[in-house]
mmCIF file with all atom_site columns, C-alpha atoms in Angstrom:
data_model
loop_
_atom_site.group_PDB
_atom_site.id
_atom_site.type_symbol
_atom_site.label_atom_id
_atom_site.label_alt_id
_atom_site.label_comp_id
_atom_site.label_asym_id
_atom_site.label_entity_id
_atom_site.label_seq_id
_atom_site.pdbx_PDB_ins_code
_atom_site.Cartn_x
_atom_site.Cartn_y
_atom_site.Cartn_z
_atom_site.occupancy
_atom_site.B_iso_or_equiv
_atom_site.pdbx_formal_charge
_atom_site.auth_seq_id
_atom_site.auth_comp_id
_atom_site.auth_asym_id
_atom_site.auth_atom_id
_atom_site.pdbx_PDB_model_num
ATOM 1   C CA . UNK A 1 1   ? 0.593   0.056  -0.272  1.00 54.00 ? 1   UNK A CA 1
ATOM 2   C CA . UNK A 1 2   ? 2.859   2.226  0.491   1.00 53.00 ? 2   UNK A CA 1
ATOM 3   C CA . UNK A 1 3   ? 4.062   1.936  -2.584  1.00 58.00 ? 3   UNK A CA 1
ATOM 4   C CA . UNK A 1 4   ? 1.199   2.523  -4.642  1.00 61.00 ? 4   UNK A CA 1
ATOM 5   C CA . UNK A 1 5   ? 0.584   6.316  -1.844  1.00 62.00 ? 5   UNK A CA 1
ATOM 6   C CA . UNK A 1 6   ? 3.727   7.288  -2.892  1.00 62.00 ? 6   UNK A CA 1
ATOM 7   C CA . UNK A 1 7   ? 4.176   8.323  -6.167  1.00 63.00 ? 7   UNK A CA 1
ATOM 8   C CA . UNK A 1 8   ? 0.551   9.921  -5.706  1.00 68.00 ? 8   UNK A CA 1
ATOM 9   C CA . UNK A 1 9   ? 2.149   12.315 -2.701  1.00 62.00 ? 9   UNK A CA 1
ATOM 10  C CA . UNK A 1 10  ? 5.552   13.159 -5.290  1.00 61.00 ? 10  UNK A CA 1
ATOM 11  C CA . UNK A 1 11  ? 2.633   14.157 -7.939  1.00 61.00 ? 11  UNK A CA 1
ATOM 12  C CA . UNK A 1 12  ? 0.533   16.158 -5.925  1.00 62.00 ? 12  UNK A CA 1
ATOM 13  C CA . UNK A 1 13  ? 3.747   18.062 -3.703  1.00 60.00 ? 13  UNK A CA 1
ATOM 14  C CA . UNK A 1 14  ? 4.665   19.012 -7.699  1.00 55.00 ? 14  UNK A CA 1
ATOM 15  C CA . UNK A 1 15  ? 1.745   19.867 -8.722  1.00 57.00 ? 15  UNK A CA 1
ATOM 16  C CA . UNK A 1 16  ? 1.108   22.036 -5.886  1.00 57.00 ? 16  UNK A CA 1
ATOM 17  C CA . UNK A 1 17  ? 4.542   23.181 -6.000  1.00 55.00 ? 17  UNK A CA 1
ATOM 18  C CA . UNK A 1 18  ? 4.108   24.321 -9.530  1.00 54.00 ? 18  UNK A CA 1
ATOM 19  C CA . UNK A 1 19  ? 1.175   26.540 -8.685  1.00 54.00 ? 19  UNK A CA 1
ATOM 20  C CA . UNK A 1 20  ? 3.105   29.094 -5.873  1.00 58.00 ? 20  UNK A CA 1
ATOM 21  C CA . UNK A 1 21  ? 5.453   29.997 -9.481  1.00 67.00 ? 21  UNK A CA 1
ATOM 22  C CA . UNK A 1 22  ? 5.477   33.940 -9.297  1.00 77.00 ? 22  UNK A CA 1
ATOM 23  C CA . UNK A 1 23  ? 4.242   35.160 -12.778 1.00 80.00 ? 23  UNK A CA 1
ATOM 24  C CA . UNK A 1 24  ? 5.863   37.862 -15.150 1.00 85.00 ? 24  UNK A CA 1
ATOM 25  C CA . UNK A 1 25  ? 4.554   41.712 -14.448 1.00 85.00 ? 25  UNK A CA 1
ATOM 26  C CA . UNK A 1 26  ? 4.226   41.677 -17.372 1.00 89.00 ? 26  UNK A CA 1
ATOM 27  C CA . UNK A 1 27  ? 1.180   38.968 -16.857 1.00 85.00 ? 27  UNK A CA 1
ATOM 28  C CA . UNK A 1 28  ? 0.433   40.716 -13.363 1.00 86.00 ? 28  UNK A CA 1
ATOM 29  C CA . UNK A 1 29  ? -0.096  44.078 -14.229 1.00 88.00 ? 29  UNK A CA 1
ATOM 30  C CA . UNK A 1 30  ? -2.342  42.680 -17.292 1.00 88.00 ? 30  UNK A CA 1
ATOM 31  C CA . UNK A 1 31  ? -4.311  40.523 -14.308 1.00 88.00 ? 31  UNK A CA 1
ATOM 32  C CA . UNK A 1 32  ? -4.938  43.507 -12.367 1.00 89.00 ? 32  UNK A CA 1
ATOM 33  C CA . UNK A 1 33  ? -5.926  45.435 -15.087 1.00 89.00 ? 33  UNK A CA 1
ATOM 34  C CA . UNK A 1 34  ? -8.632  43.059 -16.362 1.00 91.00 ? 34  UNK A CA 1
ATOM 35  C CA . UNK A 1 35  ? -9.936  42.598 -12.878 1.00 90.00 ? 35  UNK A CA 1
ATOM 36  C CA . UNK A 1 36  ? -9.873  45.598 -12.586 1.00 92.00 ? 36  UNK A CA 1
ATOM 37  C CA . UNK A 1 37  ? -11.680 46.541 -15.530 1.00 93.00 ? 37  UNK A CA 1
ATOM 38  C CA . UNK A 1 38  ? -14.447 43.862 -14.471 1.00 92.00 ? 38  UNK A CA 1
ATOM 39  C CA . UNK A 1 39  ? -15.166 45.032 -10.888 1.00 91.00 ? 39  UNK A CA 1
ATOM 40  C CA . UNK A 1 40  ? -16.260 48.064 -12.818 1.00 91.00 ? 40  UNK A CA 1
ATOM 41  C CA . UNK A 1 41  ? -17.669 46.636 -14.950 1.00 92.00 ? 41  UNK A CA 1
ATOM 42  C CA . UNK A 1 42  ? -20.042 44.821 -12.255 1.00 93.00 ? 42  UNK A CA 1
ATOM 43  C CA . UNK A 1 43  ? -20.956 48.057 -10.158 1.00 91.00 ? 43  UNK A CA 1
ATOM 44  C CA . UNK A 1 44  ? -22.150 49.751 -13.066 1.00 93.00 ? 44  UNK A CA 1
ATOM 45  C CA . UNK A 1 45  ? -24.414 47.041 -13.186 1.00 93.00 ? 45  UNK A CA 1
ATOM 46  C CA . UNK A 1 46  ? -25.491 46.541 -9.874  1.00 91.00 ? 46  UNK A CA 1
ATOM 47  C CA . UNK A 1 47  ? -25.305 50.738 -9.581  1.00 92.00 ? 47  UNK A CA 1
ATOM 48  C CA . UNK A 1 48  ? -27.912 50.735 -12.854 1.00 92.00 ? 48  UNK A CA 1
ATOM 49  C CA . UNK A 1 49  ? -29.877 47.924 -11.545 1.00 92.00 ? 49  UNK A CA 1
ATOM 50  C CA . UNK A 1 50  ? -30.866 49.695 -7.888  1.00 91.00 ? 50  UNK A CA 1
ATOM 51  C CA . UNK A 1 51  ? -31.260 53.037 -10.160 1.00 93.00 ? 51  UNK A CA 1
ATOM 52  C CA . UNK A 1 52  ? -34.132 50.769 -11.974 1.00 91.00 ? 52  UNK A CA 1
ATOM 53  C CA . UNK A 1 53  ? -35.370 49.749 -8.327  1.00 90.00 ? 53  UNK A CA 1
ATOM 54  C CA . UNK A 1 54  ? -35.685 53.026 -7.158  1.00 90.00 ? 54  UNK A CA 1
ATOM 55  C CA . UNK A 1 55  ? -37.829 54.560 -9.809  1.00 90.00 ? 55  UNK A CA 1
ATOM 56  C CA . UNK A 1 56  ? -40.033 52.074 -10.696 1.00 89.00 ? 56  UNK A CA 1
ATOM 57  C CA . UNK A 1 57  ? -40.277 51.952 -6.432  1.00 89.00 ? 57  UNK A CA 1
ATOM 58  C CA . UNK A 1 58  ? -40.321 55.733 -6.441  1.00 89.00 ? 58  UNK A CA 1
ATOM 59  C CA . UNK A 1 59  ? -43.152 55.159 -9.010  1.00 88.00 ? 59  UNK A CA 1
ATOM 60  C CA . UNK A 1 60  ? -45.041 53.697 -7.232  1.00 89.00 ? 60  UNK A CA 1
ATOM 61  C CA . UNK A 1 61  ? -45.047 55.353 -4.201  1.00 90.00 ? 61  UNK A CA 1
ATOM 62  C CA . UNK A 1 62  ? -45.500 58.981 -6.151  1.00 88.00 ? 62  UNK A CA 1
ATOM 63  C CA . UNK A 1 63  ? -48.372 57.299 -7.056  1.00 89.00 ? 63  UNK A CA 1
ATOM 64  C CA . UNK A 1 64  ? -49.636 55.722 -3.990  1.00 91.00 ? 64  UNK A CA 1
ATOM 65  C CA . UNK A 1 65  ? -49.140 59.461 -2.690  1.00 90.00 ? 65  UNK A CA 1
ATOM 66  C CA . UNK A 1 66  ? -51.278 60.900 -5.737  1.00 89.00 ? 66  UNK A CA 1
ATOM 67  C CA . UNK A 1 67  ? -53.962 58.493 -5.125  1.00 91.00 ? 67  UNK A CA 1
ATOM 68  C CA . UNK A 1 68  ? -54.459 59.495 -1.410  1.00 92.00 ? 68  UNK A CA 1
ATOM 69  C CA . UNK A 1 69  ? -54.247 63.003 -1.490  1.00 90.00 ? 69  UNK A CA 1
ATOM 70  C CA . UNK A 1 70  ? -57.115 62.920 -4.061  1.00 91.00 ? 70  UNK A CA 1
ATOM 71  C CA . UNK A 1 71  ? -59.055 60.671 -1.560  1.00 92.00 ? 71  UNK A CA 1
ATOM 72  C CA . UNK A 1 72  ? -57.633 63.009 0.870   1.00 92.00 ? 72  UNK A CA 1
ATOM 73  C CA . UNK A 1 73  ? -59.974 65.653 -1.446  1.00 91.00 ? 73  UNK A CA 1
ATOM 74  C CA . UNK A 1 74  ? -62.740 63.640 -1.642  1.00 93.00 ? 74  UNK A CA 1
ATOM 75  C CA . UNK A 1 75  ? -63.564 62.838 1.599   1.00 94.00 ? 75  UNK A CA 1
ATOM 76  C CA . UNK A 1 76  ? -62.952 66.508 2.865   1.00 93.00 ? 76  UNK A CA 1
ATOM 77  C CA . UNK A 1 77  ? -65.404 67.652 0.000   1.00 94.00 ? 77  UNK A CA 1
ATOM 78  C CA . UNK A 1 78  ? -67.239 64.810 1.452   1.00 94.00 ? 78  UNK A CA 1
ATOM 79  C CA . UNK A 1 79  ? -67.430 66.091 5.090   1.00 95.00 ? 79  UNK A CA 1
ATOM 80  C CA . UNK A 1 80  ? -68.076 69.919 3.582   1.00 94.00 ? 80  UNK A CA 1
ATOM 81  C CA . UNK A 1 81  ? -71.128 69.033 1.842   1.00 94.00 ? 81  UNK A CA 1
ATOM 82  C CA . UNK A 1 82  ? -72.702 66.992 4.762   1.00 95.00 ? 82  UNK A CA 1
ATOM 83  C CA . UNK A 1 83  ? -71.684 70.221 7.058   1.00 95.00 ? 83  UNK A CA 1
ATOM 84  C CA . UNK A 1 84  ? -73.566 72.095 4.243   1.00 95.00 ? 84  UNK A CA 1
ATOM 85  C CA . UNK A 1 85  ? -75.927 69.867 4.619   1.00 95.00 ? 85  UNK A CA 1
ATOM 86  C CA . UNK A 1 86  ? -76.362 70.054 8.516   1.00 95.00 ? 86  UNK A CA 1
ATOM 87  C CA . UNK A 1 87  ? -76.722 73.784 8.187   1.00 94.00 ? 87  UNK A CA 1
ATOM 88  C CA . UNK A 1 88  ? -79.454 74.141 5.813   1.00 94.00 ? 88  UNK A CA 1
ATOM 89  C CA . UNK A 1 89  ? -81.409 72.078 7.859   1.00 94.00 ? 89  UNK A CA 1
ATOM 90  C CA . UNK A 1 90  ? -81.313 74.108 11.088  1.00 95.00 ? 90  UNK A CA 1
ATOM 91  C CA . UNK A 1 91  ? -81.410 76.943 9.238   1.00 93.00 ? 91  UNK A CA 1
ATOM 92  C CA . UNK A 1 92  ? -85.244 75.385 7.190   1.00 92.00 ? 92  UNK A CA 1
ATOM 93  C CA . UNK A 1 93  ? -86.259 74.947 11.043  1.00 93.00 ? 93  UNK A CA 1
ATOM 94  C CA . UNK A 1 94  ? -85.082 77.360 12.416  1.00 93.00 ? 94  UNK A CA 1
ATOM 95  C CA . UNK A 1 95  ? -86.775 79.831 9.380   1.00 91.00 ? 95  UNK A CA 1
ATOM 96  C CA . UNK A 1 96  ? -90.315 77.831 10.614  1.00 91.00 ? 96  UNK A CA 1
ATOM 97  C CA . UNK A 1 97  ? -90.108 79.957 13.518  1.00 92.00 ? 97  UNK A CA 1
ATOM 98  C CA . UNK A 1 98  ? -90.875 83.001 11.013  1.00 92.00 ? 98  UNK A CA 1
ATOM 99  C CA . UNK A 1 99  ? -94.144 83.193 8.452   1.00 91.00 ? 99  UNK A CA 1
ATOM 100 C CA . UNK A 1 100 ? -94.866 84.942 5.839   1.00 92.00 ? 100 UNK A CA 1
ATOM 101 C CA . UNK A 1 101 ? -91.784 87.005 3.851   1.00 93.00 ? 101 UNK A CA 1
ATOM 102 C CA . UNK A 1 102 ? -89.597 86.498 6.864   1.00 93.00 ? 102 UNK A CA 1
ATOM 103 C CA . UNK A 1 103 ? -90.284 82.626 6.726   1.00 93.00 ? 103 UNK A CA 1
ATOM 104 C CA . UNK A 1 104 ? -89.427 82.196 2.342   1.00 95.00 ? 104 UNK A CA 1
ATOM 105 C CA . UNK A 1 105 ? -86.193 85.112 3.171   1.00 95.00 ? 105 UNK A CA 1
ATOM 106 C CA . UNK A 1 106 ? -84.817 83.056 5.370   1.00 93.00 ? 106 UNK A CA 1
ATOM 107 C CA . UNK A 1 107 ? -85.221 79.953 3.735   1.00 94.00 ? 107 UNK A CA 1
ATOM 108 C CA . UNK A 1 108 ? -84.070 81.789 0.006   1.00 95.00 ? 108 UNK A CA 1
ATOM 109 C CA . UNK A 1 109 ? -80.818 82.588 2.818   1.00 96.00 ? 109 UNK A CA 1
ATOM 110 C CA . UNK A 1 110 ? -80.493 78.911 4.142   1.00 94.00 ? 110 UNK A CA 1
ATOM 111 C CA . UNK A 1 111 ? -80.679 77.906 -0.046  1.00 96.00 ? 111 UNK A CA 1
ATOM 112 C CA . UNK A 1 112 ? -78.406 80.382 -0.896  1.00 96.00 ? 112 UNK A CA 1
ATOM 113 C CA . UNK A 1 113 ? -75.985 79.953 1.991   1.00 96.00 ? 113 UNK A CA 1
ATOM 114 C CA . UNK A 1 114 ? -75.883 75.969 1.024   1.00 96.00 ? 114 UNK A CA 1
ATOM 115 C CA . UNK A 1 115 ? -75.437 76.258 -2.493  1.00 96.00 ? 115 UNK A CA 1
ATOM 116 C CA . UNK A 1 116 ? -72.195 78.310 -2.149  1.00 96.00 ? 116 UNK A CA 1
ATOM 117 C CA . UNK A 1 117 ? -70.708 76.072 0.540   1.00 95.00 ? 117 UNK A CA 1
ATOM 118 C CA . UNK A 1 118 ? -71.026 73.542 -1.856  1.00 95.00 ? 118 UNK A CA 1
ATOM 119 C CA . UNK A 1 119 ? -69.473 75.040 -4.655  1.00 95.00 ? 119 UNK A CA 1
ATOM 120 C CA . UNK A 1 120 ? -66.494 76.184 -2.235  1.00 94.00 ? 120 UNK A CA 1
ATOM 121 C CA . UNK A 1 121 ? -66.314 72.307 -1.003  1.00 93.00 ? 121 UNK A CA 1
ATOM 122 C CA . UNK A 1 122 ? -66.351 71.454 -5.170  1.00 93.00 ? 122 UNK A CA 1
ATOM 123 C CA . UNK A 1 123 ? -63.731 74.710 -5.174  1.00 93.00 ? 123 UNK A CA 1
ATOM 124 C CA . UNK A 1 124 ? -61.326 73.144 -2.807  1.00 92.00 ? 124 UNK A CA 1
ATOM 125 C CA . UNK A 1 125 ? -61.503 69.551 -3.747  1.00 90.00 ? 125 UNK A CA 1
ATOM 126 C CA . UNK A 1 126 ? -60.698 70.622 -7.988  1.00 89.00 ? 126 UNK A CA 1
ATOM 127 C CA . UNK A 1 127 ? -57.947 72.671 -6.478  1.00 89.00 ? 127 UNK A CA 1
ATOM 128 C CA . UNK A 1 128 ? -56.865 69.472 -4.551  1.00 87.00 ? 128 UNK A CA 1
ATOM 129 C CA . UNK A 1 129 ? -57.055 67.130 -7.490  1.00 83.00 ? 129 UNK A CA 1
ATOM 130 C CA . UNK A 1 130 ? -54.157 65.941 -8.183  1.00 74.00 ? 130 UNK A CA 1
ATOM 131 C CA . UNK A 1 131 ? -53.035 64.294 -11.824 1.00 70.00 ? 131 UNK A CA 1
#
């Protein structure tokens, strides 16, 4: 068995000794230049992929922000209309305590105030809408 293992060890030692042989300065310079170029290319590709991913994420976030702002504007409009409705109902109930022309004038004023409040709410909502 020893006779069989000894040649294998000798061959392995010679192979390993050949691996540690130094290269010429020209070969080393070429290898370094290739490695630097490859590293630079990998970094450039990685930066490009990162920027692309960030751009996509920004677009998604930006679209969600616009949707949120539009939803907020719509809900603000709904609340303003609800307040205007409530104010009109209160004003109409108050008008009932009057009679004749005073009651008619009071109801007309309540309707005018209601229409103005709705128009203001609509204008505010449209101004807040983002495209």
